PDB file of C-alpha atoms in Angstrom:
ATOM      1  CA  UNK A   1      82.651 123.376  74.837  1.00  0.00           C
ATOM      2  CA  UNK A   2      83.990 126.328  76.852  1.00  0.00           C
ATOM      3  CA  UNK A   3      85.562 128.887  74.619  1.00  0.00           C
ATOM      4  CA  UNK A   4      88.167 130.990  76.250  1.00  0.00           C
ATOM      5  CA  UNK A   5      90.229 134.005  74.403  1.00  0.00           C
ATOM      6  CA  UNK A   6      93.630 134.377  74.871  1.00  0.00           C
ATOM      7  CA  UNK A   7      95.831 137.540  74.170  1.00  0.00           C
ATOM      8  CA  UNK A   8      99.187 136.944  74.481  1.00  0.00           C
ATOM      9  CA  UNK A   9     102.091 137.992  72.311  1.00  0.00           C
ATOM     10  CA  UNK A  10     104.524 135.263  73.120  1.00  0.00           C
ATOM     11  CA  UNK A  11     104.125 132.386  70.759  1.00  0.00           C
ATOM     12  CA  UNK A  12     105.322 129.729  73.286  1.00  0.00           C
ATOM     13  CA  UNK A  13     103.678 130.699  75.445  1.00  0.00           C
ATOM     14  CA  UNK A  14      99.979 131.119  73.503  1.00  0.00           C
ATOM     15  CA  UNK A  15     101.076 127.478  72.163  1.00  0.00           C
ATOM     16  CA  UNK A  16     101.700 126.183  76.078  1.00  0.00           C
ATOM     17  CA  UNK A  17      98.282 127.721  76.884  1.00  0.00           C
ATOM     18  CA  UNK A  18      96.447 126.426  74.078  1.00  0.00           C
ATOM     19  CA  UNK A  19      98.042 122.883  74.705  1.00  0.00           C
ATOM     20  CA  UNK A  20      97.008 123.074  78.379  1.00  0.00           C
ATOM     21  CA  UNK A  21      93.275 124.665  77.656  1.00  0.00           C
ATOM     22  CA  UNK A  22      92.418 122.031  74.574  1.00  0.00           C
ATOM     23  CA  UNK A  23      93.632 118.975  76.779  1.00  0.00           C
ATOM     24  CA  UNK A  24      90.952 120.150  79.292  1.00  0.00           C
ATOM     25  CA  UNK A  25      88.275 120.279  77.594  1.00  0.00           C
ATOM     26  CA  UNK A  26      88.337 123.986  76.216  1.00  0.00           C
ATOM     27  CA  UNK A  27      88.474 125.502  73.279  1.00  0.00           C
ATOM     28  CA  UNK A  28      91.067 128.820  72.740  1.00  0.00           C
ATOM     29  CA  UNK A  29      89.801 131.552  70.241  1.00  0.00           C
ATOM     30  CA  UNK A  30      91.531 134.851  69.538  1.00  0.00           C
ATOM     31  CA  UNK A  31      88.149 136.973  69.720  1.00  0.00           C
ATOM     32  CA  UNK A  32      84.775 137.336  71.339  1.00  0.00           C
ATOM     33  CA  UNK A  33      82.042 135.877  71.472  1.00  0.00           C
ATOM     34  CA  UNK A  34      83.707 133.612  74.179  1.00  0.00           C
ATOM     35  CA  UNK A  35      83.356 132.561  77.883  1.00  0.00           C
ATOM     36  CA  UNK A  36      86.084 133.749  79.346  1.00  0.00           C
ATOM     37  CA  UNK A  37      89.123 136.150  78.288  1.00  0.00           C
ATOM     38  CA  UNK A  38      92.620 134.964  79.447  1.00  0.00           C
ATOM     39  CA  UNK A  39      94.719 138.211  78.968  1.00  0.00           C
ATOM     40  CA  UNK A  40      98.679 139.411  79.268  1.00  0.00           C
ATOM     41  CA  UNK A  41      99.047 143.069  79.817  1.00  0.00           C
ATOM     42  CA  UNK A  42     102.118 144.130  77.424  1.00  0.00           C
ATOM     43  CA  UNK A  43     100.369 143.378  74.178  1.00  0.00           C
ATOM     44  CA  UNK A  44     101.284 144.868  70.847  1.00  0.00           C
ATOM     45  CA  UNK A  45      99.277 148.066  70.140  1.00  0.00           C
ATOM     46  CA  UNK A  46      96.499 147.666  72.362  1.00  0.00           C
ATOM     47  CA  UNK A  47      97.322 146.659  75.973  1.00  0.00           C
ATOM     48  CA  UNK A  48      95.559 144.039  78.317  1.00  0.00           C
ATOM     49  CA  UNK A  49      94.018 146.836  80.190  1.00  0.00           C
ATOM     50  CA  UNK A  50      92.916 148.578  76.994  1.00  0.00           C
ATOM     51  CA  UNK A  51      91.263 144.892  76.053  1.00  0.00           C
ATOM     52  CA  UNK A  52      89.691 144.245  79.208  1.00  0.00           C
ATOM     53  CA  UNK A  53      88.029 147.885  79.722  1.00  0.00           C
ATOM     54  CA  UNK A  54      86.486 147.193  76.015  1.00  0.00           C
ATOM     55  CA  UNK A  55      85.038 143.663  77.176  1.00  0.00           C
ATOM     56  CA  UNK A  56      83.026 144.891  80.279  1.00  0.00           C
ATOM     57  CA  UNK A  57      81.529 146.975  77.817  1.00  0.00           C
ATOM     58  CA  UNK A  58      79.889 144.702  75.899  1.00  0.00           C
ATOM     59  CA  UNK A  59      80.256 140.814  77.333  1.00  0.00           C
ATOM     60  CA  UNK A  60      79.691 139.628  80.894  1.00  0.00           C
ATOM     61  CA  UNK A  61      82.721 136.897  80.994  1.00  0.00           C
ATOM     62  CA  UNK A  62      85.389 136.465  83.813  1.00  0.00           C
ATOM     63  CA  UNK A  63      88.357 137.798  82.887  1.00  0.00           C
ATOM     64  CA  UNK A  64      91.857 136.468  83.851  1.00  0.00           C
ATOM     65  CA  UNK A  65      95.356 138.203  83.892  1.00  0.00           C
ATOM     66  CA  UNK A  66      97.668 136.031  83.247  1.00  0.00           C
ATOM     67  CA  UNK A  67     100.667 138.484  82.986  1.00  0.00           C
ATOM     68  CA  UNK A  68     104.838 138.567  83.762  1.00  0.00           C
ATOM     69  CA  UNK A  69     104.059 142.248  85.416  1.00  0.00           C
ATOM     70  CA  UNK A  70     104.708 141.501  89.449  1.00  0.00           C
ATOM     71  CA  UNK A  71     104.281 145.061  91.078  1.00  0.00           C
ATOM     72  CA  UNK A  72     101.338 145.621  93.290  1.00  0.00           C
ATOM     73  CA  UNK A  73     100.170 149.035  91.136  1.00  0.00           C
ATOM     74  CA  UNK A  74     100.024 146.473  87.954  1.00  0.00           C
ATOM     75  CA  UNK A  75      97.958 143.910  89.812  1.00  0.00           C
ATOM     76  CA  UNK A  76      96.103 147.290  91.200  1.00  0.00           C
ATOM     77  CA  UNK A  77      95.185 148.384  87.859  1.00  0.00           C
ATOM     78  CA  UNK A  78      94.277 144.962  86.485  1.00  0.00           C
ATOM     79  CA  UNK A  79      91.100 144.951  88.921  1.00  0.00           C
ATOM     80  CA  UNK A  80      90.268 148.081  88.826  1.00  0.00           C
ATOM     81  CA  UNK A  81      89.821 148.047  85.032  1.00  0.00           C
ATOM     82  CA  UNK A  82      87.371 144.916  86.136  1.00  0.00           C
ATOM     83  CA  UNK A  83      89.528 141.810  86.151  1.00  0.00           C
ATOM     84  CA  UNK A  84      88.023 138.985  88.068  1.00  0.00           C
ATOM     85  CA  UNK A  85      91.376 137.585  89.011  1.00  0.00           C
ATOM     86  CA  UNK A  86      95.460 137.939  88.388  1.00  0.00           C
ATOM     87  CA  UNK A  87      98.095 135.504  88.122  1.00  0.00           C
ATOM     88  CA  UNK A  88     101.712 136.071  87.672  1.00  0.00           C
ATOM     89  CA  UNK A  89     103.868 134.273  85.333  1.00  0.00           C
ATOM     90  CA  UNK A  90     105.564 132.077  85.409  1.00  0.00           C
ATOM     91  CA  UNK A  91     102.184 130.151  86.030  1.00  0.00           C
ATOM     92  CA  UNK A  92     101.299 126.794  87.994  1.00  0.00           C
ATOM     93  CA  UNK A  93      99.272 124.708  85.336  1.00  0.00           C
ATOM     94  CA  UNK A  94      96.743 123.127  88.352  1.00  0.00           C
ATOM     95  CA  UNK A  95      96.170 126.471  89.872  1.00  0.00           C
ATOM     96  CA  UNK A  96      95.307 128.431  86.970  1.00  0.00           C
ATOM     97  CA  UNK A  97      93.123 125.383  85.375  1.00  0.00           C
ATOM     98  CA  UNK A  98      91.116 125.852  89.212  1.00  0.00           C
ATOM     99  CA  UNK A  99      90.866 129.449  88.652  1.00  0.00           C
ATOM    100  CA  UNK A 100      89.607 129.000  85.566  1.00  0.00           C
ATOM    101  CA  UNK A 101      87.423 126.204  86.050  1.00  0.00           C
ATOM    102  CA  UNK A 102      86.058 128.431  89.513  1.00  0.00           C
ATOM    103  CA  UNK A 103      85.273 131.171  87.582  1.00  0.00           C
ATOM    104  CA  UNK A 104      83.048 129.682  84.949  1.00  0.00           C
ATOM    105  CA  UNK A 105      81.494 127.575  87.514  1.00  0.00           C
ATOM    106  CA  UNK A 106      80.324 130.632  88.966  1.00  0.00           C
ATOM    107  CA  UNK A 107      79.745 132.478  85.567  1.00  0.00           C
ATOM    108  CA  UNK A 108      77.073 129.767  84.498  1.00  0.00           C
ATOM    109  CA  UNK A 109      75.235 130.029  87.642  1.00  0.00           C
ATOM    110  CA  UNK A 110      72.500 132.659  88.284  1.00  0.00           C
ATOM    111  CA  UNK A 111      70.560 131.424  91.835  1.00  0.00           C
ATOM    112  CA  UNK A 112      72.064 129.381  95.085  1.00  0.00           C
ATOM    113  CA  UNK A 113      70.207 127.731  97.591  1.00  0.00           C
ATOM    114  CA  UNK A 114      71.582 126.985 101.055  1.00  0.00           C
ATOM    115  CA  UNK A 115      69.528 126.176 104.236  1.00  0.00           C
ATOM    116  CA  UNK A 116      66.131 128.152 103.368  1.00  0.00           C
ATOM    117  CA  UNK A 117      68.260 131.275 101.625  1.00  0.00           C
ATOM    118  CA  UNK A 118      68.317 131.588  97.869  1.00  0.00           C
ATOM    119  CA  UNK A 119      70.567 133.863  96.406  1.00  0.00           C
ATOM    120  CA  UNK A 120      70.230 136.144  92.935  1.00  0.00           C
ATOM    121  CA  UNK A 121      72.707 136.688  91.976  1.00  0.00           C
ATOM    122  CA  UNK A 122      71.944 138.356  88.518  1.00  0.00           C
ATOM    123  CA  UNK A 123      69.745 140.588  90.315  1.00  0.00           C
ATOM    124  CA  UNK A 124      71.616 141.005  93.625  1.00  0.00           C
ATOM    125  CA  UNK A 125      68.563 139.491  95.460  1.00  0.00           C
ATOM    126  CA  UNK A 126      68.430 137.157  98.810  1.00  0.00           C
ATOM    127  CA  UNK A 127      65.455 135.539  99.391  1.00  0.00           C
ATOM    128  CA  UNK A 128      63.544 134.079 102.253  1.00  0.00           C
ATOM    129  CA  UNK A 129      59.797 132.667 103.384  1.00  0.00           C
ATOM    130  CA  UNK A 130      58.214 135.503 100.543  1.00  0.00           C
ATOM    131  CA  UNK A 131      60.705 138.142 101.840  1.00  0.00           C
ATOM    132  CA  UNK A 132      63.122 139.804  99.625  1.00  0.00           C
ATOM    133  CA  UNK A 133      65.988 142.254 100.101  1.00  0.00           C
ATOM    134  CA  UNK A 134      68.353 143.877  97.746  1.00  0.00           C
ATOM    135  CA  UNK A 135      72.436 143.665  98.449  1.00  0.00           C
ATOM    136  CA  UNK A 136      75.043 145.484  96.844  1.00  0.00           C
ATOM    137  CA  UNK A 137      77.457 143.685  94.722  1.00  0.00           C
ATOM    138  CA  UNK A 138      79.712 143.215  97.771  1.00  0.00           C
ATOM    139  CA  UNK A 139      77.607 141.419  99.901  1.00  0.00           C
ATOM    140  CA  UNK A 140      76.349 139.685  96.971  1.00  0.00           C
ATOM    141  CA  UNK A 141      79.951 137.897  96.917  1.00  0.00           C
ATOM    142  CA  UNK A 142      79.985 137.625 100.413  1.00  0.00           C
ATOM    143  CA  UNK A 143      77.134 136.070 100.421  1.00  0.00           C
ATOM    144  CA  UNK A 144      77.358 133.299  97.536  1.00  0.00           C
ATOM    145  CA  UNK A 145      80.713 132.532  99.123  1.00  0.00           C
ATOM    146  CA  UNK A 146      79.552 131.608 102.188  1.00  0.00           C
ATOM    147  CA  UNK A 147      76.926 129.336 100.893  1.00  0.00           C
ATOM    148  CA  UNK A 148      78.983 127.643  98.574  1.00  0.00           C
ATOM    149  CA  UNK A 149      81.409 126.579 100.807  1.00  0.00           C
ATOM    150  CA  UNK A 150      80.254 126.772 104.395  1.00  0.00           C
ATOM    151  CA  UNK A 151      83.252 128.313 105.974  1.00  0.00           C
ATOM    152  CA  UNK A 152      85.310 131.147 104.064  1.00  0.00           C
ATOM    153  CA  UNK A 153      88.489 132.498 105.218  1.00  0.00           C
ATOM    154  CA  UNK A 154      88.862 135.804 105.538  1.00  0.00           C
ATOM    155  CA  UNK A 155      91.607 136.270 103.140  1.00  0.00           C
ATOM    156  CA  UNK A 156      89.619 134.276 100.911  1.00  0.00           C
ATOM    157  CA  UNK A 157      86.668 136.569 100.942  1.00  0.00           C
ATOM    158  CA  UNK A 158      89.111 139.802 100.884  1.00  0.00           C
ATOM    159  CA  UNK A 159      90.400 138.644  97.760  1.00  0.00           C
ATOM    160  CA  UNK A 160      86.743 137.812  96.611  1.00  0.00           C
ATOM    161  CA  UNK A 161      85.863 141.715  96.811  1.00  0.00           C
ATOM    162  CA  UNK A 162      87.895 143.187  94.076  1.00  0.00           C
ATOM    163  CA  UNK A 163      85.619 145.770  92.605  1.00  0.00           C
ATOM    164  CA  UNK A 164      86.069 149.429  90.690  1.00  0.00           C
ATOM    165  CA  UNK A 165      90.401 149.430  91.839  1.00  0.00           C
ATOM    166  CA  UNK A 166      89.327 149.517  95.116  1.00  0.00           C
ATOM    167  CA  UNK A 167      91.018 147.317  97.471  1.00  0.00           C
ATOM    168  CA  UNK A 168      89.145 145.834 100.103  1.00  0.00           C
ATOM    169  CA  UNK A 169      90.859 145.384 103.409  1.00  0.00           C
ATOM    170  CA  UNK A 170      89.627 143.735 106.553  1.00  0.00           C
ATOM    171  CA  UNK A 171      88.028 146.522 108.055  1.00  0.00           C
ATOM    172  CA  UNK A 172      85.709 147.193 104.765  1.00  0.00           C
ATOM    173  CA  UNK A 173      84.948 143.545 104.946  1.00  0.00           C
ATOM    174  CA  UNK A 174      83.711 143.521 108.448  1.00  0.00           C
ATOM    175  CA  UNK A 175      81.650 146.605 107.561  1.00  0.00           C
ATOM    176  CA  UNK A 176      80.217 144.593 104.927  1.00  0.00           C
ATOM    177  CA  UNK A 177      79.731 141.646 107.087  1.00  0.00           C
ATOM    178  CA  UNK A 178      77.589 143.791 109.661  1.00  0.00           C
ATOM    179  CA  UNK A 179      75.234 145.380 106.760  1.00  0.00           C
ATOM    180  CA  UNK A 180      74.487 141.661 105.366  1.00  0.00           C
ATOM    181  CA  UNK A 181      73.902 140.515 108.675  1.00  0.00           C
ATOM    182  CA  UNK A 182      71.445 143.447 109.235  1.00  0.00           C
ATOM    183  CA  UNK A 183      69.636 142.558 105.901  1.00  0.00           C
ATOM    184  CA  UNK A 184      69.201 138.877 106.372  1.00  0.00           C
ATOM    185  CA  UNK A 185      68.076 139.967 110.080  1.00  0.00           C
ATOM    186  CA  UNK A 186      65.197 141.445 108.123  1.00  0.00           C
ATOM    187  CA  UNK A 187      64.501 138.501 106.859  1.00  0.00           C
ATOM    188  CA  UNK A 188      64.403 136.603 110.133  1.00  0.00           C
ATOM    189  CA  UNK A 189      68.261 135.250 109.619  1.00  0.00           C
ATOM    190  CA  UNK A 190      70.206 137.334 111.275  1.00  0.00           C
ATOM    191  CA  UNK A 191      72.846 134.829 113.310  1.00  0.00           C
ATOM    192  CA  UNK A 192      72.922 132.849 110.275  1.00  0.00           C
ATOM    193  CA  UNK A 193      76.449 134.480 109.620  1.00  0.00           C
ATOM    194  CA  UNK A 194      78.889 133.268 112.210  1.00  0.00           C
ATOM    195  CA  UNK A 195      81.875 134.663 112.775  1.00  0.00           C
ATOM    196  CA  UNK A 196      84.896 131.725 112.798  1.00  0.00           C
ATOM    197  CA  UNK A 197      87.752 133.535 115.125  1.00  0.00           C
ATOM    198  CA  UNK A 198      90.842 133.658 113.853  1.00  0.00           C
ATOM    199  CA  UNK A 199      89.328 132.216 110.299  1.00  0.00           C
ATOM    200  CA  UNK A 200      87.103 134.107 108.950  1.00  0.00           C
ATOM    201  CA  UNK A 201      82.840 133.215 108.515  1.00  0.00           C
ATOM    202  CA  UNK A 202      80.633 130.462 108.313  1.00  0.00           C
ATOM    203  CA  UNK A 203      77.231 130.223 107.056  1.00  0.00           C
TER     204      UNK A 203
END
């Protein structure tokens, strides 16, 4: 069983969540070790921020903000202090269960195979006939997008590329786009990404 921290101050609303997580199959502690962190960002004393920064230091779990805090500076600062993803209350039950469910999917998973491709992605590695080549964390996610699903939006990969408070618009995407195509070209795929116009890519 899945165990999943959650820090929030509101007792309905920690007793909504826990109702919701247990009836799914997961199990809600208030510390690591756990899976995932599910984290508000006005907490007593220390803040969600403060909480998450101090998890990337020492666990490797997807981290959720699951916060009342609506400005796009908040949301801002919730990736850049390494959040995987941020959700404004108040909260659709089916959409945060997906997120959730997403993120540990992906979490649990270290190599992908599509076509004659296998993907690292603990060590950021693409592989093909022998051949090898290192990407960046970026094209990593790119990358493990497109073979999971085939076709990925663009907005959908945008959103995907969260890393360090640095928000990744269209043009850095494309730029990351061209350097993956250039490594997998090395490796003898290079029109295996297709560009989708108007849509995004397709592997």
């Amino acid at each position: 069983m899945e165990k999943i921290l959650v820090a929030e101050d509101d007792e309905s609303v920690r007793a909504e969540l826990t109702r919701l997580l247990c009836a799914n199959g997961y199990r809600v502690v208030s510390e690591p070790p756990c899976d995932m962190a599910l984290l508000d960002v006005n907490l007593p004393g220390e803040s969600g921020y403060e909480i998450c920064r101090r998890l990337r230091t020492q666990w490797d779990i997807p981290v959720i903000f699951l916060t009342g805090r609506d400005s796009a500076e908040d949301e801002l600062l919730g990736f850049g202090v390494g959040a995987d993803d941020y959700i404004r209350k108040p909260y659709n039950s089916a959409v945060l269960l997906a997120r959730i469910a997403r993120l540990l999917k992906r979490k649990g998973r270290s190599v992908m195979t599509a076509r004659d491709l296998t993907l690292n992605l603990a060590e950021l590695t693409v592989y093909r006939d022998g051949q090898s080549r290192e990407l960046t964390k970026n094209e990593t996610r790119i990358l493990a997008c497109l073979m999971e699903k085939g076709l990925c939006a663009k907005e959908e990969l945008i959103e995907d590329l969260w890393q360090n408070s640095l928000y990744v618009d269209e043009n850095t995407l494309y730029v990351n786009i061209n350097r993956l195509r250039e490594k997998l070209a090395k490796l003898g795929a290079g029109d295996y990404i297709r560009t989708v116009r108007g849509v995004g890519y397709r592997l």
